[in-house]
Amino acid sequence: MPAAAPTADIASLFMARELLLGRGLAVLAAWVLLNLVGSGYYLARSDRRHEPYYFHGMNVAWGLVNAGLAAWGILHLHFVAPAGLVPAELFQTQLFNENLFLLNAGLDVAYIMTGSYLRARALVPGQPRPVRLLGFGRSLWVQGGFLLVFDASMWSMLHWLGRDWFRLLG
């Protein structure tokens, strides 16, 4: 019969994961600010007849969505390990977080591919509003690229953090 894991070990592992998630959310929040302030500034000074207007407009929209996701994540951080936390709950949440970042990385690849599709479609003769497609496509490249690096990094760090957790099983 496996020995029960000491409560202090479980709590410290839980808090290490929460700290990692909190730091990741801080990076995402910084990206949000960069998009909202930077692209917001340039959007106000762009002409809608040109690609930068749509690029910065899409970046602002991404910033708002990412702001909601970062805020939701920050609100769900725990600063104290819950009482009675057992290894099974710790593992379940760990796997959920790893799988979430891995799924998001796959979505990020889809964003980049969609950006390429939009940019290619803009080059089709007779395409209405090609500058919009070019701007949106470039934004999808930038946003998808950042998010791919972010999500892959978060998955990697979470996976690395949880690699030794199996010692809790026995």
PDB file of C-alpha atoms in Angstrom:
ATOM      1  CA  MET A   1       0.000   0.000   0.000  1.00  0.00           C
ATOM      2  CA  PRO A   2       1.510   3.363  -0.995  1.00  0.00           C
ATOM      3  CA  ALA A   3       2.312   5.761   1.778  1.00  0.00           C
ATOM      4  CA  ALA A   4       0.235   8.895   1.974  1.00  0.00           C
ATOM      5  CA  ALA A   5       1.985  11.991   0.660  1.00  0.00           C
ATOM      6  CA  PRO A   6       2.760  14.569   3.312  1.00  0.00           C
ATOM      7  CA  THR A   7       0.271  17.420   3.229  1.00  0.00           C
ATOM      8  CA  ALA A   8       3.098  19.989   3.125  1.00  0.00           C
ATOM      9  CA  ASP A   9       4.471  18.402  -0.084  1.00  0.00           C
ATOM     10  CA  ILE A  10       1.077  18.501  -1.760  1.00  0.00           C
ATOM     11  CA  ALA A  11       0.562  22.120  -0.730  1.00  0.00           C
ATOM     12  CA  SER A  12       4.012  23.159  -1.960  1.00  0.00           C
ATOM     13  CA  LEU A  13       3.447  21.453  -5.321  1.00  0.00           C
ATOM     14  CA  PHE A  14       0.053  23.118  -5.620  1.00  0.00           C
ATOM     15  CA  MET A  15       1.524  26.526  -4.825  1.00  0.00           C
ATOM     16  CA  ALA A  16       4.409  26.034  -7.278  1.00  0.00           C
ATOM     17  CA  ARG A  17       1.879  25.430 -10.051  1.00  0.00           C
ATOM     18  CA  GLU A  18      -0.219  28.425  -9.042  1.00  0.00           C
ATOM     19  CA  LEU A  19       2.900  30.609  -9.049  1.00  0.00           C
ATOM     20  CA  LEU A  20       3.803  29.398 -12.540  1.00  0.00           C
ATOM     21  CA  LEU A  21       0.272  30.032 -13.796  1.00  0.00           C
ATOM     22  CA  GLY A  22       0.288  33.477 -12.184  1.00  0.00           C
ATOM     23  CA  ARG A  23       3.535  34.399 -13.897  1.00  0.00           C
ATOM     24  CA  GLY A  24       2.191  33.155 -17.205  1.00  0.00           C
ATOM     25  CA  LEU A  25      -0.946  35.224 -16.764  1.00  0.00           C
ATOM     26  CA  ALA A  26       1.230  38.255 -15.998  1.00  0.00           C
ATOM     27  CA  VAL A  27       2.997  37.732 -19.347  1.00  0.00           C
ATOM     28  CA  LEU A  28      -0.376  37.475 -21.076  1.00  0.00           C
ATOM     29  CA  ALA A  29      -1.559  40.646 -19.308  1.00  0.00           C
ATOM     30  CA  ALA A  30       1.567  42.483 -20.496  1.00  0.00           C
ATOM     31  CA  TRP A  31       0.812  41.319 -24.054  1.00  0.00           C
ATOM     32  CA  VAL A  32      -2.738  42.618 -23.616  1.00  0.00           C
ATOM     33  CA  LEU A  33      -1.465  46.036 -22.549  1.00  0.00           C
ATOM     34  CA  LEU A  34       0.977  46.161 -25.447  1.00  0.00           C
ATOM     35  CA  ASN A  35      -1.831  45.391 -27.902  1.00  0.00           C
ATOM     36  CA  LEU A  36      -4.385  47.749 -26.403  1.00  0.00           C
ATOM     37  CA  VAL A  37      -2.021  50.682 -25.951  1.00  0.00           C
ATOM     38  CA  GLY A  38       0.224  50.199 -28.979  1.00  0.00           C
ATOM     39  CA  SER A  39      -2.349  49.151 -31.543  1.00  0.00           C
ATOM     40  CA  GLY A  40      -4.950  51.438 -30.003  1.00  0.00           C
ATOM     41  CA  TYR A  41      -2.594  54.372 -30.560  1.00  0.00           C
ATOM     42  CA  TYR A  42      -1.865  53.419 -34.176  1.00  0.00           C
ATOM     43  CA  LEU A  43      -5.472  52.499 -34.945  1.00  0.00           C
ATOM     44  CA  ALA A  44      -6.560  56.036 -34.076  1.00  0.00           C
ATOM     45  CA  ARG A  45      -3.954  57.383 -36.521  1.00  0.00           C
ATOM     46  CA  SER A  46      -4.539  54.944 -39.399  1.00  0.00           C
ATOM     47  CA  ASP A  47      -6.556  55.397 -42.538  1.00  0.00           C
ATOM     48  CA  ARG A  48      -9.153  52.694 -43.114  1.00  0.00           C
ATOM     49  CA  ARG A  49      -8.094  52.541 -46.759  1.00  0.00           C
ATOM     50  CA  HIS A  50      -4.776  50.954 -45.729  1.00  0.00           C
ATOM     51  CA  GLU A  51      -3.699  47.638 -44.228  1.00  0.00           C
ATOM     52  CA  PRO A  52      -2.405  49.036 -40.865  1.00  0.00           C
ATOM     53  CA  TYR A  53      -5.919  50.159 -39.913  1.00  0.00           C
ATOM     54  CA  TYR A  54      -7.216  46.574 -40.055  1.00  0.00           C
ATOM     55  CA  PHE A  55      -4.054  45.138 -38.530  1.00  0.00           C
ATOM     56  CA  HIS A  56      -4.265  47.397 -35.485  1.00  0.00           C
ATOM     57  CA  GLY A  57      -8.047  47.063 -35.253  1.00  0.00           C
ATOM     58  CA  MET A  58      -7.747  43.290 -35.095  1.00  0.00           C
ATOM     59  CA  ASN A  59      -4.935  43.556 -32.535  1.00  0.00           C
ATOM     60  CA  VAL A  60      -7.166  45.680 -30.308  1.00  0.00           C
ATOM     61  CA  ALA A  61      -9.935  43.077 -30.617  1.00  0.00           C
ATOM     62  CA  TRP A  62      -7.467  40.320 -29.705  1.00  0.00           C
ATOM     63  CA  GLY A  63      -6.311  42.442 -26.789  1.00  0.00           C
ATOM     64  CA  LEU A  64      -9.852  42.667 -25.440  1.00  0.00           C
ATOM     65  CA  VAL A  65     -10.412  38.910 -25.743  1.00  0.00           C
ATOM     66  CA  ASN A  66      -7.047  38.143 -24.144  1.00  0.00           C
ATOM     67  CA  ALA A  67      -7.804  40.667 -21.375  1.00  0.00           C
ATOM     68  CA  GLY A  68     -10.941  38.717 -20.520  1.00  0.00           C
ATOM     69  CA  LEU A  69      -9.040  35.423 -20.510  1.00  0.00           C
ATOM     70  CA  ALA A  70      -6.208  36.830 -18.385  1.00  0.00           C
ATOM     71  CA  ALA A  71      -8.656  38.384 -15.919  1.00  0.00           C
ATOM     72  CA  TRP A  72     -10.617  35.132 -15.646  1.00  0.00           C
ATOM     73  CA  GLY A  73      -7.397  33.206 -15.020  1.00  0.00           C
ATOM     74  CA  ILE A  74      -6.118  35.676 -12.451  1.00  0.00           C
ATOM     75  CA  LEU A  75      -9.428  35.582 -10.583  1.00  0.00           C
ATOM     76  CA  HIS A  76      -9.161  31.788 -10.394  1.00  0.00           C
ATOM     77  CA  LEU A  77      -5.649  31.718  -8.944  1.00  0.00           C
ATOM     78  CA  HIS A  78      -5.349  30.396  -5.413  1.00  0.00           C
ATOM     79  CA  PHE A  79      -2.926  32.039  -3.025  1.00  0.00           C
ATOM     80  CA  VAL A  80      -3.314  29.300  -0.415  1.00  0.00           C
ATOM     81  CA  ALA A  81      -3.587  25.584  -1.068  1.00  0.00           C
ATOM     82  CA  PRO A  82      -7.084  24.304  -0.271  1.00  0.00           C
ATOM     83  CA  ALA A  83      -7.423  22.279   2.908  1.00  0.00           C
ATOM     84  CA  GLY A  84      -7.682  18.555   2.358  1.00  0.00           C
ATOM     85  CA  LEU A  85      -6.070  18.595  -1.078  1.00  0.00           C
ATOM     86  CA  VAL A  86      -5.204  15.064  -2.139  1.00  0.00           C
ATOM     87  CA  PRO A  87      -2.721  13.972  -4.816  1.00  0.00           C
ATOM     88  CA  ALA A  88      -5.494  12.804  -7.162  1.00  0.00           C
ATOM     89  CA  GLU A  89      -6.973  16.318  -7.278  1.00  0.00           C
ATOM     90  CA  LEU A  90      -3.522  17.793  -7.789  1.00  0.00           C
ATOM     91  CA  PHE A  91      -2.844  15.453 -10.725  1.00  0.00           C
ATOM     92  CA  GLN A  92      -6.271  15.997 -12.245  1.00  0.00           C
ATOM     93  CA  THR A  93      -5.873  19.775 -12.234  1.00  0.00           C
ATOM     94  CA  GLN A  94      -2.297  19.475 -13.495  1.00  0.00           C
ATOM     95  CA  LEU A  95      -3.369  17.354 -16.468  1.00  0.00           C
ATOM     96  CA  PHE A  96      -6.271  19.697 -17.188  1.00  0.00           C
ATOM     97  CA  ASN A  97      -3.925  22.694 -17.306  1.00  0.00           C
ATOM     98  CA  GLU A  98      -1.357  20.893 -19.459  1.00  0.00           C
ATOM     99  CA  ASN A  99      -4.044  19.722 -21.887  1.00  0.00           C
ATOM    100  CA  LEU A 100      -5.595  23.192 -22.024  1.00  0.00           C
ATOM    101  CA  PHE A 101      -2.307  24.799 -23.056  1.00  0.00           C
ATOM    102  CA  LEU A 102      -1.632  22.001 -25.552  1.00  0.00           C
ATOM    103  CA  LEU A 103      -5.093  22.438 -27.110  1.00  0.00           C
ATOM    104  CA  ASN A 104      -4.552  26.197 -27.263  1.00  0.00           C
ATOM    105  CA  ALA A 105      -1.224  25.669 -29.029  1.00  0.00           C
ATOM    106  CA  GLY A 106      -3.094  23.697 -31.687  1.00  0.00           C
ATOM    107  CA  LEU A 107      -5.601  26.532 -32.045  1.00  0.00           C
ATOM    108  CA  ASP A 108      -2.711  28.973 -32.381  1.00  0.00           C
ATOM    109  CA  VAL A 109      -1.394  27.013 -35.357  1.00  0.00           C
ATOM    110  CA  ALA A 110      -4.891  27.293 -36.871  1.00  0.00           C
ATOM    111  CA  TYR A 111      -4.806  31.095 -36.325  1.00  0.00           C
ATOM    112  CA  ILE A 112      -1.479  31.345 -38.157  1.00  0.00           C
ATOM    113  CA  MET A 113      -2.763  29.198 -41.012  1.00  0.00           C
ATOM    114  CA  THR A 114      -5.939  31.295 -41.237  1.00  0.00           C
ATOM    115  CA  GLY A 115      -3.783  34.416 -41.407  1.00  0.00           C
ATOM    116  CA  SER A 116      -1.901  32.900 -44.326  1.00  0.00           C
ATOM    117  CA  TYR A 117      -5.187  32.021 -46.028  1.00  0.00           C
ATOM    118  CA  LEU A 118      -6.513  35.568 -45.627  1.00  0.00           C
ATOM    119  CA  ARG A 119      -3.293  37.065 -46.979  1.00  0.00           C
ATOM    120  CA  ALA A 120      -3.346  34.712 -49.978  1.00  0.00           C
ATOM    121  CA  ARG A 121      -7.005  35.433 -50.622  1.00  0.00           C
ATOM    122  CA  ALA A 122      -6.283  39.170 -50.643  1.00  0.00           C
ATOM    123  CA  LEU A 123      -4.094  38.623 -53.706  1.00  0.00           C
ATOM    124  CA  VAL A 124      -6.932  37.121 -55.781  1.00  0.00           C
ATOM    125  CA  PRO A 125      -7.825  39.589 -58.551  1.00  0.00           C
ATOM    126  CA  GLY A 126     -11.152  41.331 -57.993  1.00  0.00           C
ATOM    127  CA  GLN A 127     -11.165  40.535 -54.272  1.00  0.00           C
ATOM    128  CA  PRO A 128     -13.267  43.168 -52.458  1.00  0.00           C
ATOM    129  CA  ARG A 129     -11.380  45.000 -49.682  1.00  0.00           C
ATOM    130  CA  PRO A 130      -8.030  43.213 -50.014  1.00  0.00           C
ATOM    131  CA  VAL A 131      -6.397  45.601 -47.511  1.00  0.00           C
ATOM    132  CA  ARG A 132      -8.754  44.324 -44.830  1.00  0.00           C
ATOM    133  CA  LEU A 133      -7.785  40.721 -45.545  1.00  0.00           C
ATOM    134  CA  LEU A 134      -4.099  41.670 -45.534  1.00  0.00           C
ATOM    135  CA  GLY A 135      -4.406  43.487 -42.187  1.00  0.00           C
ATOM    136  CA  PHE A 136      -6.472  40.765 -40.536  1.00  0.00           C
ATOM    137  CA  GLY A 137      -4.121  38.100 -41.884  1.00  0.00           C
ATOM    138  CA  ARG A 138      -1.042  39.870 -40.552  1.00  0.00           C
ATOM    139  CA  SER A 139      -2.705  40.284 -37.156  1.00  0.00           C
ATOM    140  CA  LEU A 140      -3.499  36.569 -37.070  1.00  0.00           C
ATOM    141  CA  TRP A 141       0.159  35.855 -37.802  1.00  0.00           C
ATOM    142  CA  VAL A 142       1.347  38.100 -34.983  1.00  0.00           C
ATOM    143  CA  GLN A 143      -1.265  37.057 -32.431  1.00  0.00           C
ATOM    144  CA  GLY A 144      -1.122  33.377 -33.349  1.00  0.00           C
ATOM    145  CA  GLY A 145       2.677  33.438 -33.277  1.00  0.00           C
ATOM    146  CA  PHE A 146       2.843  35.035 -29.847  1.00  0.00           C
ATOM    147  CA  LEU A 147       0.148  32.756 -28.453  1.00  0.00           C
ATOM    148  CA  LEU A 148       1.827  29.669 -29.923  1.00  0.00           C
ATOM    149  CA  VAL A 149       5.097  30.528 -28.166  1.00  0.00           C
ATOM    150  CA  PHE A 150       3.188  31.419 -24.984  1.00  0.00           C
ATOM    151  CA  ASP A 151       1.017  28.286 -24.893  1.00  0.00           C
ATOM    152  CA  ALA A 152       3.848  25.933 -25.873  1.00  0.00           C
ATOM    153  CA  SER A 153       6.076  27.506 -23.214  1.00  0.00           C
ATOM    154  CA  MET A 154       3.383  27.246 -20.548  1.00  0.00           C
ATOM    155  CA  TRP A 155       2.710  23.606 -21.480  1.00  0.00           C
ATOM    156  CA  SER A 156       6.420  22.854 -21.365  1.00  0.00           C
ATOM    157  CA  MET A 157       6.952  24.533 -17.991  1.00  0.00           C
ATOM    158  CA  LEU A 158       3.866  22.902 -16.478  1.00  0.00           C
ATOM    159  CA  HIS A 159       4.920  19.512 -17.822  1.00  0.00           C
ATOM    160  CA  TRP A 160       8.438  20.004 -16.452  1.00  0.00           C
ATOM    161  CA  LEU A 161       7.019  21.086 -13.094  1.00  0.00           C
ATOM    162  CA  GLY A 162       4.796  18.004 -12.860  1.00  0.00           C
ATOM    163  CA  ARG A 163       7.359  15.451 -14.035  1.00  0.00           C
ATOM    164  CA  ASP A 164       8.359  14.399 -10.518  1.00  0.00           C
ATOM    165  CA  TRP A 165       4.890  14.443  -9.020  1.00  0.00           C
ATOM    166  CA  PHE A 166       4.459  10.705  -9.487  1.00  0.00           C
ATOM    167  CA  ARG A 167       6.587  10.141  -6.399  1.00  0.00           C
ATOM    168  CA  LEU A 168       3.453  11.164  -4.484  1.00  0.00           C
ATOM    169  CA  LEU A 169       1.771   8.003  -5.654  1.00  0.00           C
ATOM    170  CA  GLY A 170       4.006   5.788  -3.646  1.00  0.00           C
TER     171      GLY A 170
END
